[in-house]
Coordinates of C-alpha atoms in Angstrom, one line a residue:
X919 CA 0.7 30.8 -5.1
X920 CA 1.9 29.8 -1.6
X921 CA 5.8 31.6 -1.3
X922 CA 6.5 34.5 0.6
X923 CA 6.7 36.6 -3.1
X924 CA 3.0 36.5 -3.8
X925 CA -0.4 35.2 -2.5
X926 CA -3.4 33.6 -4.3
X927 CA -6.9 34.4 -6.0
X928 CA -8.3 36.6 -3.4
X929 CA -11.2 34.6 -1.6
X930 CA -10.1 31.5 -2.6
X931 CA -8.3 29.4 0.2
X932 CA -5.1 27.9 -0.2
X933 CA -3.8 24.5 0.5
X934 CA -0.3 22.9 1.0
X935 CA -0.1 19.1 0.4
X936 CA 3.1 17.7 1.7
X937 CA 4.1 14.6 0.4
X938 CA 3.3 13.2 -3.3
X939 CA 2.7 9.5 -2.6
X940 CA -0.8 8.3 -3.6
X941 CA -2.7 9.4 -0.7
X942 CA -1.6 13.4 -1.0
X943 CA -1.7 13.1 -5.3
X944 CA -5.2 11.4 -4.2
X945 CA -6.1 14.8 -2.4
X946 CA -4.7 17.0 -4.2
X947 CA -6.5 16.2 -7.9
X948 CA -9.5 15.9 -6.2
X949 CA -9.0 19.7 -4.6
X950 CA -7.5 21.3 -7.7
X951 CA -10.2 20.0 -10.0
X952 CA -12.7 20.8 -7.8
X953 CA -11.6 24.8 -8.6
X954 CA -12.8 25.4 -5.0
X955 CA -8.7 26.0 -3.5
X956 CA -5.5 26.6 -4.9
X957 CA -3.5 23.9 -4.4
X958 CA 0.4 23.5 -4.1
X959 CA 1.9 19.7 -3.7
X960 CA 5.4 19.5 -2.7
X961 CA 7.6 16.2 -2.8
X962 CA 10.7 15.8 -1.6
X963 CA 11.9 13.5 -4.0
X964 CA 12.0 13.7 -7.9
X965 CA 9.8 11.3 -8.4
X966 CA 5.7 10.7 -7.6
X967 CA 4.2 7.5 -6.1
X968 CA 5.9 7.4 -2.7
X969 CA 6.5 3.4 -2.1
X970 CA 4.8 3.0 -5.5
X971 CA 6.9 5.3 -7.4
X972 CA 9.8 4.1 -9.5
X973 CA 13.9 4.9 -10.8
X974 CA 15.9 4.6 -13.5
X975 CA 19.2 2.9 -14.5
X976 CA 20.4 3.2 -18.3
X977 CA 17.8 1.4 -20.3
X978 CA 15.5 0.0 -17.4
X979 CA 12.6 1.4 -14.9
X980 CA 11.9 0.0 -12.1
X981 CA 9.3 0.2 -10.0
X982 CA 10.3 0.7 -6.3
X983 CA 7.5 -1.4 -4.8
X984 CA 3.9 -2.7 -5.6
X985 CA 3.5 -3.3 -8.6
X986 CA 0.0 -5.2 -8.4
X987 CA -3.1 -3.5 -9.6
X988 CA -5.7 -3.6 -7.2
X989 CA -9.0 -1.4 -7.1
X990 CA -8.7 -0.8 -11.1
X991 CA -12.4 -2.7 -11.5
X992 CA -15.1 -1.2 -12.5
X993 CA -16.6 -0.1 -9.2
X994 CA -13.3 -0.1 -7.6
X995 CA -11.7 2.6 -5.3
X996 CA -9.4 3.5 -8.1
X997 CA -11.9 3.1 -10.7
X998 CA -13.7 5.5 -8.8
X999 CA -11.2 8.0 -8.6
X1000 CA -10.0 8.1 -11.8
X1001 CA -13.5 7.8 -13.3
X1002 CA -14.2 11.5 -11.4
X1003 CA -10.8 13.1 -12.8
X1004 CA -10.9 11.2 -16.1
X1005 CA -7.8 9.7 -15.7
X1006 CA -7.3 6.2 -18.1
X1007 CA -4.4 3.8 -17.3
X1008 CA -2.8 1.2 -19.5
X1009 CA -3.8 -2.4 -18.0
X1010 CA -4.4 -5.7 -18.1
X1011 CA -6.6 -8.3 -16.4
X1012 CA -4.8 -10.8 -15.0
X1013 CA -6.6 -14.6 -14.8
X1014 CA -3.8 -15.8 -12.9
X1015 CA -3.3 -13.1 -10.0
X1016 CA -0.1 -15.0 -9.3
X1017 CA 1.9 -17.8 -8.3
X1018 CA 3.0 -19.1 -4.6
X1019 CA 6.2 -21.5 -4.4
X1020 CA 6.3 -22.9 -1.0
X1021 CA 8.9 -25.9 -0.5
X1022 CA 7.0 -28.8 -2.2
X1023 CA 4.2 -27.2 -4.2
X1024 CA 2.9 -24.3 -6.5
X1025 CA -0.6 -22.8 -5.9
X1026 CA -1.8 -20.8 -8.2
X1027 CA -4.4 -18.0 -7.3
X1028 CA -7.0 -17.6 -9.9
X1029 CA -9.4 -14.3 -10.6
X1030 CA -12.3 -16.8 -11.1
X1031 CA -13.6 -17.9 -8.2
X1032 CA -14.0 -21.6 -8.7
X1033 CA -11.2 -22.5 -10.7
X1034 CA -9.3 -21.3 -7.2
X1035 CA -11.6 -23.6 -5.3
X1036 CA -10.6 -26.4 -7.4
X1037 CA -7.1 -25.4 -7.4
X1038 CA -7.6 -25.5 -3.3
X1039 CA -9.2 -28.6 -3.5
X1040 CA -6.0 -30.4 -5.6
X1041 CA -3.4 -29.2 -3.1
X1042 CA -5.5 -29.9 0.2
X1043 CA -7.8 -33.2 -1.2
X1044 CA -8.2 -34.1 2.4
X1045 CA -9.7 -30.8 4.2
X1046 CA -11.5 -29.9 0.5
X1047 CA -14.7 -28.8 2.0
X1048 CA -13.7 -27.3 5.0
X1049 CA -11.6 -24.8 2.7
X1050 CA -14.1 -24.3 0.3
X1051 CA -16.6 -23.0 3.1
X1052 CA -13.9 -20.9 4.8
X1053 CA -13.2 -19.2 1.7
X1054 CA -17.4 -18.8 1.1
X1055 CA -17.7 -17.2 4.6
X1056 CA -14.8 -14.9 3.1
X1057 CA -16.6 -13.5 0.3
X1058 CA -19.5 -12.8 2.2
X1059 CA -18.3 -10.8 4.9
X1060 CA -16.3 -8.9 1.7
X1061 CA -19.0 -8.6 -0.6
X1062 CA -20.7 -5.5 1.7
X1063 CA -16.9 -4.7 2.6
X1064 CA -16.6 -4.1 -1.0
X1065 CA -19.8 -2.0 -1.9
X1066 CA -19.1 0.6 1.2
X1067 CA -15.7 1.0 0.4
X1068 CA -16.6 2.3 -3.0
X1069 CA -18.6 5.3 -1.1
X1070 CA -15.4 6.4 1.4
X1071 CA -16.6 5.7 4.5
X1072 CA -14.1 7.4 6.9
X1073 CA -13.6 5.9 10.7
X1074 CA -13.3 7.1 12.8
X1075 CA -15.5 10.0 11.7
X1076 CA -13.8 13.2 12.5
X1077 CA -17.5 15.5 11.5
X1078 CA -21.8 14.8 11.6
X1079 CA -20.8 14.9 7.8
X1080 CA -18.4 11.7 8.2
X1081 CA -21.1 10.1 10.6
X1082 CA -24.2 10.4 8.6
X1083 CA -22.8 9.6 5.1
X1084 CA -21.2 6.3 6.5
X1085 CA -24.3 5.1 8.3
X1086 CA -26.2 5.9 4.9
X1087 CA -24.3 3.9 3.2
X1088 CA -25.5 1.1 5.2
X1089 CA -27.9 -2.0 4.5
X1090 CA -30.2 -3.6 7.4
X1091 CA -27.4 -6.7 6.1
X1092 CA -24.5 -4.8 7.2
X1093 CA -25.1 -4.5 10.7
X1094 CA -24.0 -8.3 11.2
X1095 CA -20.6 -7.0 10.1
X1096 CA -20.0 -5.5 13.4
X1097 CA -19.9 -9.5 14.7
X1098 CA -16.5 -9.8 13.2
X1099 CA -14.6 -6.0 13.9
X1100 CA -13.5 -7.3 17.0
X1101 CA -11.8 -10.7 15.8
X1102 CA -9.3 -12.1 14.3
X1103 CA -9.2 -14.4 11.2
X1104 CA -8.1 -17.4 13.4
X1105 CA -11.4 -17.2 14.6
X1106 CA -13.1 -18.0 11.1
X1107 CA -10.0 -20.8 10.9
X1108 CA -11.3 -22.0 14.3
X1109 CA -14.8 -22.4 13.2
X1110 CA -13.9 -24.5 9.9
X1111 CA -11.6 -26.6 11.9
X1112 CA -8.8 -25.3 10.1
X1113 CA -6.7 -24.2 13.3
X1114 CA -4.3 -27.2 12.8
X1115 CA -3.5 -27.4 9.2
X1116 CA -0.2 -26.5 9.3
X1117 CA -0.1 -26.0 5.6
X1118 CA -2.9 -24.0 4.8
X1119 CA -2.3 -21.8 7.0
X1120 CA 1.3 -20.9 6.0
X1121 CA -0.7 -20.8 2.8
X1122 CA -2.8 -17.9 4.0
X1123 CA -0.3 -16.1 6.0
X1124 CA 1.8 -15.6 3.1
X1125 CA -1.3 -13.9 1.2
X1126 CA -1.9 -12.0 4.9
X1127 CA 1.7 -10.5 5.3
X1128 CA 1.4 -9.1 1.7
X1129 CA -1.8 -7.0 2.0
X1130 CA -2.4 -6.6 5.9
X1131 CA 1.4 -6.7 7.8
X1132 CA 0.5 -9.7 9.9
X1133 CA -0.8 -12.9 9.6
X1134 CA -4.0 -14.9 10.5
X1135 CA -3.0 -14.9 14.3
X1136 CA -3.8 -10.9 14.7
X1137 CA -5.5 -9.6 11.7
X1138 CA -8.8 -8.3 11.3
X1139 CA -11.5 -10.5 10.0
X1140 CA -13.0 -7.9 8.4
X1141 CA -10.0 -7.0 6.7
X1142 CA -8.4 -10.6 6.3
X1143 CA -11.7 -11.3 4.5
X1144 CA -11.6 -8.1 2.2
X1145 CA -8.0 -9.0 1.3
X1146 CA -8.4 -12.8 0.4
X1147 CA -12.0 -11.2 -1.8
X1148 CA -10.0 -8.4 -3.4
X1149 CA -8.4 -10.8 -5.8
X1150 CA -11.6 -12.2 -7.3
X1151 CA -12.9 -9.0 -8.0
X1152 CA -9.8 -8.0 -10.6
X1153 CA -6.2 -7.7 -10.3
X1154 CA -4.3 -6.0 -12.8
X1155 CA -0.7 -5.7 -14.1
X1156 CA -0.4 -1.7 -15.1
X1157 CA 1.7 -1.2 -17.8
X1158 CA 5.2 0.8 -16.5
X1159 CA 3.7 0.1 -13.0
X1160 CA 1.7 2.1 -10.1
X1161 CA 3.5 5.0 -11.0
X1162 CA 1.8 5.6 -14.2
X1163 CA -1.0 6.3 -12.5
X1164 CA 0.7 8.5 -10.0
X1165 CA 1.8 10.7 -12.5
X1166 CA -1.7 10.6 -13.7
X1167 CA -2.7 12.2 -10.8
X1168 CA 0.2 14.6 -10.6
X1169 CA -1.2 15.7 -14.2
X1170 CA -4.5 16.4 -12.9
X1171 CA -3.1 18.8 -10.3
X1172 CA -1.2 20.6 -12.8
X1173 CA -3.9 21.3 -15.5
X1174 CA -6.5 22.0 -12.7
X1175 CA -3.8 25.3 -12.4
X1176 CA -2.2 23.4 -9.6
X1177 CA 1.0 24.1 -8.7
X1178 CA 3.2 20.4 -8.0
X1179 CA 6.9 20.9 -7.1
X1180 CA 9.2 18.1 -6.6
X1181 CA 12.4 18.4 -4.5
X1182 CA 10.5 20.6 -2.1
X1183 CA 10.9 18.7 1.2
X1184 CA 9.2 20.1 3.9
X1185 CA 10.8 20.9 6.8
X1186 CA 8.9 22.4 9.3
X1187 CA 5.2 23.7 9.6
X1188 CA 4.4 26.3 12.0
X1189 CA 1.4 29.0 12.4
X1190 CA 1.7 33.3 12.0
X1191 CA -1.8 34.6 13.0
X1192 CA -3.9 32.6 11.6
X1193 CA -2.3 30.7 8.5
X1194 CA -0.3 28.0 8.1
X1195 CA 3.3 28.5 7.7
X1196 CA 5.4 25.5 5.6
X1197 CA 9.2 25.8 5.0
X1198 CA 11.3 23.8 2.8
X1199 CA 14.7 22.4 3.0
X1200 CA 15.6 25.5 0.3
X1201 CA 14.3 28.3 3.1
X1202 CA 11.3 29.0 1.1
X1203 CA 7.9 29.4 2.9
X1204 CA 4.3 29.0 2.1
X1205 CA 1.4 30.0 3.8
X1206 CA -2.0 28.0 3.8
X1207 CA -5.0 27.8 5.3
X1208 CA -5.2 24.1 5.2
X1209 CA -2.3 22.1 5.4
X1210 CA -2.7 18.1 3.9
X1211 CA 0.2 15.6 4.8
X1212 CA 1.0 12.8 3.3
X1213 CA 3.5 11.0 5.7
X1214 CA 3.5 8.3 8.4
X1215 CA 1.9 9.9 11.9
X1216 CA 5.4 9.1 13.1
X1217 CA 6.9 11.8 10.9
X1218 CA 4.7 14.8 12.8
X1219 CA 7.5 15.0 15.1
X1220 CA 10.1 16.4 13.3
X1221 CA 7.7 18.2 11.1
X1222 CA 5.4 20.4 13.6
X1223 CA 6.3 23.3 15.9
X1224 CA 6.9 21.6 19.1
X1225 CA 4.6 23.8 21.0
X1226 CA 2.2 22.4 18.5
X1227 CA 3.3 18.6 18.7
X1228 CA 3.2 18.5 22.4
X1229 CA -0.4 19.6 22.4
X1230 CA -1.5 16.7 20.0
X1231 CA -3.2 13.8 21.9
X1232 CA -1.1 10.6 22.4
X1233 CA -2.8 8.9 19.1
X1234 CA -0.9 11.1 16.9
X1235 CA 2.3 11.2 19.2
X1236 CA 4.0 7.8 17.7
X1237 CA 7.5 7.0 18.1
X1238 CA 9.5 5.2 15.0
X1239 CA 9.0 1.5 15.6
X1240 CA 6.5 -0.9 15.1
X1241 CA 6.2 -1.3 11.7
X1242 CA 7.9 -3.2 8.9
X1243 CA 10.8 -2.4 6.6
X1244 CA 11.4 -3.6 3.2
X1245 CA 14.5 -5.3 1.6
X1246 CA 14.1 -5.1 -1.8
X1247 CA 16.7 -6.3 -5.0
X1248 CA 16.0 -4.5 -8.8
X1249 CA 16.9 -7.0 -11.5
X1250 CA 17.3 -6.3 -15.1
X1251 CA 17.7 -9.6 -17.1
X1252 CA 17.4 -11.5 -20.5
X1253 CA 14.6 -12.2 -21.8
X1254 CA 15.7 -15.9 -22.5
X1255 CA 16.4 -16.5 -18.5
X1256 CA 12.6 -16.1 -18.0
X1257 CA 9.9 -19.5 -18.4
X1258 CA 7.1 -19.2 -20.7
X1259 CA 4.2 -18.5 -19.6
X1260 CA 5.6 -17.6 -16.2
X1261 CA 2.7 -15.4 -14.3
X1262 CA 4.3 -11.8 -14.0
X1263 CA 3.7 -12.0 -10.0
X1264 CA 4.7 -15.0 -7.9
X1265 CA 5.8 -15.3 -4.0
X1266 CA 8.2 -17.7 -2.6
X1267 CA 8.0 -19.1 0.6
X1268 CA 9.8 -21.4 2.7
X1269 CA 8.7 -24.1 4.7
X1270 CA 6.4 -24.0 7.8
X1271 CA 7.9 -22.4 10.9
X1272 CA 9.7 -20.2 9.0
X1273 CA 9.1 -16.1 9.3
X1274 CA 7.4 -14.5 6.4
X1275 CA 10.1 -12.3 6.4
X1276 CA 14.1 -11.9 6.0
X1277 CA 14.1 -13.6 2.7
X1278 CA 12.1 -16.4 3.7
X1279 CA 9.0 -14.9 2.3
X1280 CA 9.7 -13.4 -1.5
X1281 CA 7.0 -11.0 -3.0
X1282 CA 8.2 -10.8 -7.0
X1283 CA 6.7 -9.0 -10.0
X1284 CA 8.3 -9.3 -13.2
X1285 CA 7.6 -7.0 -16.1
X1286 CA 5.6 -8.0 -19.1
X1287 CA 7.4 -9.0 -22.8
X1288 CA 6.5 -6.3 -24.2
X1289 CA 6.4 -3.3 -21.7
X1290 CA 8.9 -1.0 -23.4
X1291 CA 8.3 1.1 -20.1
X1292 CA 10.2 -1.2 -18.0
X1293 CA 12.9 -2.6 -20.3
X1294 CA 13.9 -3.0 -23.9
X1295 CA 13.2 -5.7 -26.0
X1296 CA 14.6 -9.1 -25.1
X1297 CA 15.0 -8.0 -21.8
X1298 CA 12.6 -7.9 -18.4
X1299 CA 13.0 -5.7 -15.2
X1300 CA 12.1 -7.7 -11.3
X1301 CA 11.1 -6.4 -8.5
X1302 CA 12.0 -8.9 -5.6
X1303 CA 10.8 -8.1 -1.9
X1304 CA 10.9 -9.1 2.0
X1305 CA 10.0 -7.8 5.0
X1306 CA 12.3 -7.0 7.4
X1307 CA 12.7 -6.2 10.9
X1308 CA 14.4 -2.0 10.6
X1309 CA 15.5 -2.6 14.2
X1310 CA 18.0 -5.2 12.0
X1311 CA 20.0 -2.3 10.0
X1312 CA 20.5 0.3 12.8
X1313 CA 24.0 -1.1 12.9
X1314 CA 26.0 0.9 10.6
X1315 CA 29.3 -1.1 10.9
X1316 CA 27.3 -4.7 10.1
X1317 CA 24.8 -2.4 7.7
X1318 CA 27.0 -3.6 4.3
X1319 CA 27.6 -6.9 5.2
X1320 CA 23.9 -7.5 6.1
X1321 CA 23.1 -6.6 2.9
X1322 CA 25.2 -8.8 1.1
X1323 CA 24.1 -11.7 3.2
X1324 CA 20.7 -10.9 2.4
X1325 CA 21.2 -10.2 -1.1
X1326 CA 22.9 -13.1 -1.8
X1327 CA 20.2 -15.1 0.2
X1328 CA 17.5 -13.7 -1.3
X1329 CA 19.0 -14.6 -5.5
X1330 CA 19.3 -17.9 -4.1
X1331 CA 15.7 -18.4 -2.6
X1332 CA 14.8 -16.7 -6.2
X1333 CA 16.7 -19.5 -8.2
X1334 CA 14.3 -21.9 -7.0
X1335 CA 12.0 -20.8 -9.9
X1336 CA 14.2 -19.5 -11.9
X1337 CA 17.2 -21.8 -12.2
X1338 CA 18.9 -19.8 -14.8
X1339 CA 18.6 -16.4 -13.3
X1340 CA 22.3 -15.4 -12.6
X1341 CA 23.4 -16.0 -16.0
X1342 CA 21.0 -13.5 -17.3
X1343 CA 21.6 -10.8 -14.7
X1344 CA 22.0 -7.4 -16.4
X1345 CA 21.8 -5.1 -13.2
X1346 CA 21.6 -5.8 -9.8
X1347 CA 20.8 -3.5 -6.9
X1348 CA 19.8 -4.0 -3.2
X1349 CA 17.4 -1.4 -1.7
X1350 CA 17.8 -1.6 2.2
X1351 CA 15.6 0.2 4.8
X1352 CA 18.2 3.4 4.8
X1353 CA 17.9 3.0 1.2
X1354 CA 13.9 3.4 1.4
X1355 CA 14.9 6.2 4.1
X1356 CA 16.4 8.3 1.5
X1357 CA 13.9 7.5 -1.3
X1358 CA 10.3 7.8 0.7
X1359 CA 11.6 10.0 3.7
X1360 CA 10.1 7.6 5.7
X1361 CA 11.4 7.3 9.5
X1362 CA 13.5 4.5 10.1
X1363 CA 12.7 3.0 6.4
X1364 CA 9.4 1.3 7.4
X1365 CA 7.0 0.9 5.3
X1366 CA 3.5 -0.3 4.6
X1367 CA 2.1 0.9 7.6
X1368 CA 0.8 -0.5 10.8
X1369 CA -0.2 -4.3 11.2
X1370 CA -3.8 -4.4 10.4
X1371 CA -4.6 -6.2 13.5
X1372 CA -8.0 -6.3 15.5
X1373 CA -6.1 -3.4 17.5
X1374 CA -4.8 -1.2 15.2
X1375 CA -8.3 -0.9 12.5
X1376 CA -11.6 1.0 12.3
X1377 CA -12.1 2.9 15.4
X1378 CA -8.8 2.1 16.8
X1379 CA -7.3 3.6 13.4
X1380 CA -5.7 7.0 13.1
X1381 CA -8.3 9.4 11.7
X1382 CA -7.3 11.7 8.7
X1383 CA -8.2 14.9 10.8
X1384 CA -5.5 16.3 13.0
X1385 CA -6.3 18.0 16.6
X1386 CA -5.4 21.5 15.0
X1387 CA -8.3 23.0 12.7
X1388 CA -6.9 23.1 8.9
X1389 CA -4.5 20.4 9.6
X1390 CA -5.2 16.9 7.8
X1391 CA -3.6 13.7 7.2
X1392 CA -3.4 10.7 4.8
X1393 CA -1.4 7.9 4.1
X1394 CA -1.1 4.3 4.9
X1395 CA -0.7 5.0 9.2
X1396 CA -3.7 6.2 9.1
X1397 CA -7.6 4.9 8.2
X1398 CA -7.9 2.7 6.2
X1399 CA -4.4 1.8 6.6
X1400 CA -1.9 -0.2 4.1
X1401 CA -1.9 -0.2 0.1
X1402 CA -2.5 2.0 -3.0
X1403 CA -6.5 1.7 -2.3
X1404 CA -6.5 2.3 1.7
X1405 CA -4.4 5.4 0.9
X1406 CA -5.9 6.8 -2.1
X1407 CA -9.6 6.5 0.2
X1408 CA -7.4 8.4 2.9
X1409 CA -6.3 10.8 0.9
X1410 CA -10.5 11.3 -0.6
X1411 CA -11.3 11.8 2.7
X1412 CA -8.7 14.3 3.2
X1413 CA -9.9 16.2 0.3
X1414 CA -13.8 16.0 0.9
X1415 CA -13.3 17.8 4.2
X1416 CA -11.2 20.4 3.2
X1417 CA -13.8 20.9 0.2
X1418 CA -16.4 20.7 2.7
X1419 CA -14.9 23.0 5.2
X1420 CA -14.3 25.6 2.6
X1421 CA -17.7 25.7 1.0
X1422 CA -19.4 26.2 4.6

């Protein structure tokens, strides 16, 4: 529909989403059902999910990072979404969301709200009320965070459209929300007296680090709050993993007489008269009208004309840096290596004054007994992750030897709760941020996006509309920021202009 050989159904405008991670599959089903474009989605890689896609290795998948279901509730952002394209995923509620190891303890997070204020109250007996009232002021601030979510708000709003539906949305209640957009959550510590317990703390910033890529020092009340909610509200272990649902979406394109091509990497994007011209890394072009991409803002550079780069303003002019990498290890193992009734997600984290990072904070999924999508029977498939600093592996004559320090740092941190792990080991393979590089086509192999900070959310955000008219952006650098949720909303809101523009 888009190559140089032919055009598309005269009147109808075309649309060229670059990048199949969840935001552009996100945009893309929502604009080839809608039967109002022609849609073409190109993805460099052979897979779909971006982040949350997933590889092979013999016998075993593996998902290549989250693996946590979050949004899948009734009501939820992905609930939402795939309640509109009538897409149904295989998954189960968890009651235990997961399990967090620190050096003399293990907490475990329960979906039900109380039973996690009792657990709370048996690990901190002394500070018992001051934690139950922090986590109260939590889920109230969320509980409004949660319902205006569900309608897409987009900020900052890039049309009246994107103004007046988000302040409809709005209660008379939600206007004491704007209290807390400019502070951090060591504010709400600081009002519970809870600035000095060491412990708790580490506690939270290990939960923080996960969802929001900082910890209670710098991020968001708002968003802190949402994060810490998100759990009670349903967390789900999706059968294969994230990716199932990715190529859900990818399957809504294609019947929706979509076109969706992987190994397509876009190369350059340019403009003749008054289209949109894409090129691939083959030498084939498309032309569009409206051009959707799914990358970081960072990857505009090397993406755009120049002449058209240069005349973005400084928001969308971002230099690699400044975000996280990932260090990740895929483990396939016997079943027998694995502790009954062992929750399928678990962090581990060392003591206090230690980074959340470098293999001193573990993120770990482990696939279910009987989810013949991830392994064969008798046998289970991790997913073991850290952040790490990318500024680390730019060295490429220490790059190896990094890695096998880490790896081997890492399997031992993981030993901690599960003694018997190396006798089991089937496959073994390190992921490194070049690694992620290759896979994602992310600069520099950061992921996750921006810290969600008090300075880098809402209005200080990265809108999904570029300066250029027709070009649009989504993914996890831009509003709402990190996570299958915030870019699935970014990549709605990428959609619901186009679909606006187009029928005005």
């Amino acid at each position: 529909m888009f190559n140089e050989k032919g055009g598309g159904d005269m009147g109808v405008q075309d649309v060229c989403v670059i990048g199949g991670g969840f935001g552009g599959l996100t945009a893309a089903a929502i604009m080839a059902q809608s039967g109002q474009v022609n849609v073409t989605l190109l993805e460099a890689s052979r897979e779909w999910g971006g982040c949350a896609g997933k590889f092979s290795r013999g016998a075993f998948t593996f998902p290549a990072g989250a693996t946590l279901g979050l949004g899948f509730q009734e009501g939820g952002i992905h609930d939402v979404i795939n309640t509109r394209l009538g897409i149904q995923v295989e998954k189960t509620l968890l009651d235990t969301v997961m399990a967090i190891h620190t050096e003399d303890r293990t907490i475990r997070y329960f979906r039900d709200r109380e039973r996690f204020l009792e657990e709370m109250d048996s690990h901190f007996p002394q500070i018992d009320e001051k934690i139950r009232a922090f986590f109260q002021h939590c889920w109230r601030i969320a509980a409004p965070m949660n319902r205006l979510s569900a309608s897409f708000p987009a900020v900052p709003p890039v049309s009246a459209f994107d103004f007046f539906h988000s302040l409809k949305q709005i209660k008379p209640g939600d206007v004491k929300l704007g209290f807390y957009i400019r502070r951090p959550l060591s504010w709400l510590l600081r009002k519970y007296g809870l600035e000095k317990e060491e412990d708790f703390i580490h506690f939270i910033d290990g939960l923080l680090i996960d969802s929001l890529q900082t910890s209670s020092e710098k991020a968001s009340c708002l968003l802190a709050a949402y994060a810490l909610d998100i759990y009670h509200q349903g967390a789900y272990y999706l059968s294969g993993g994230l990716y199932k649902s990715a190529e859900a979406l990818a399957g809504i394109v294609k019947s929706s007489c979509g076109k969706t091509m992987q190994g397509r990497k876009a190369v350059r994007v340019g403009k003749k008269d008054s289209r949109w011209v894409i090129e691939d890394h083959r030498g084939t072009s498309y032309t569009a009208d409206h051009v959707v991409f799914n990358v970081p803002v960072e990857a505009l550079k090397d993406l755009l004309d120049r002449e058209l780069y240069e005349s973005l303003p400084k928001r969308s002019k971002k230099d690699t840096g400044g975000q996280w990498g990932a260090f990740t290890l895929y483990l396939a193992v016997s079943e027998e290596v694995i502790p009954d009734h062992m929750p399928l997600f678990q962090q581990v984290v060392s003591g206090i004054g230690s980074p959340l990072a470098e293999g001193d904070h573990l993120f770990v999924s482990v696939s279910d007994r009987n989810d013949r999508y991830r392994a064969p029977s008798g046998f289970r498939t991790l997913t073991v992750s850290t952040h790490t600093d990318v500024e680390k592996w730019n060295d490429r004559r220490t790059y190896d030897e990094h890695r096998e320090k880490m790896t081997d740092y890492m399997l031992q941190r993981l030993k901690t709760v599960l003694p018997r792990l190396e006798e089991g080991i089937v496959h073994l393979l390190p992921g490194a941020p070049r690694a992620w590089e290759r896979f994602t086509g992310r600069p520099g192999g950061s992921v996750g996006g921006y810290p969600q900070t008090t300075g880098n959310s809402f209005f200080r955000d990265h809108p999904h509309k570029l300066k250029h008219k027709g070009l649009w952006i989504c993914g996890d650098t831009v509003f709402p920021g990190a996570g299958t949720m915030a870019v699935s909303s970014s990549g709605y809101h990428a959609a619901r202009s186009v679909l606006r523009s187009v029928s005005t």
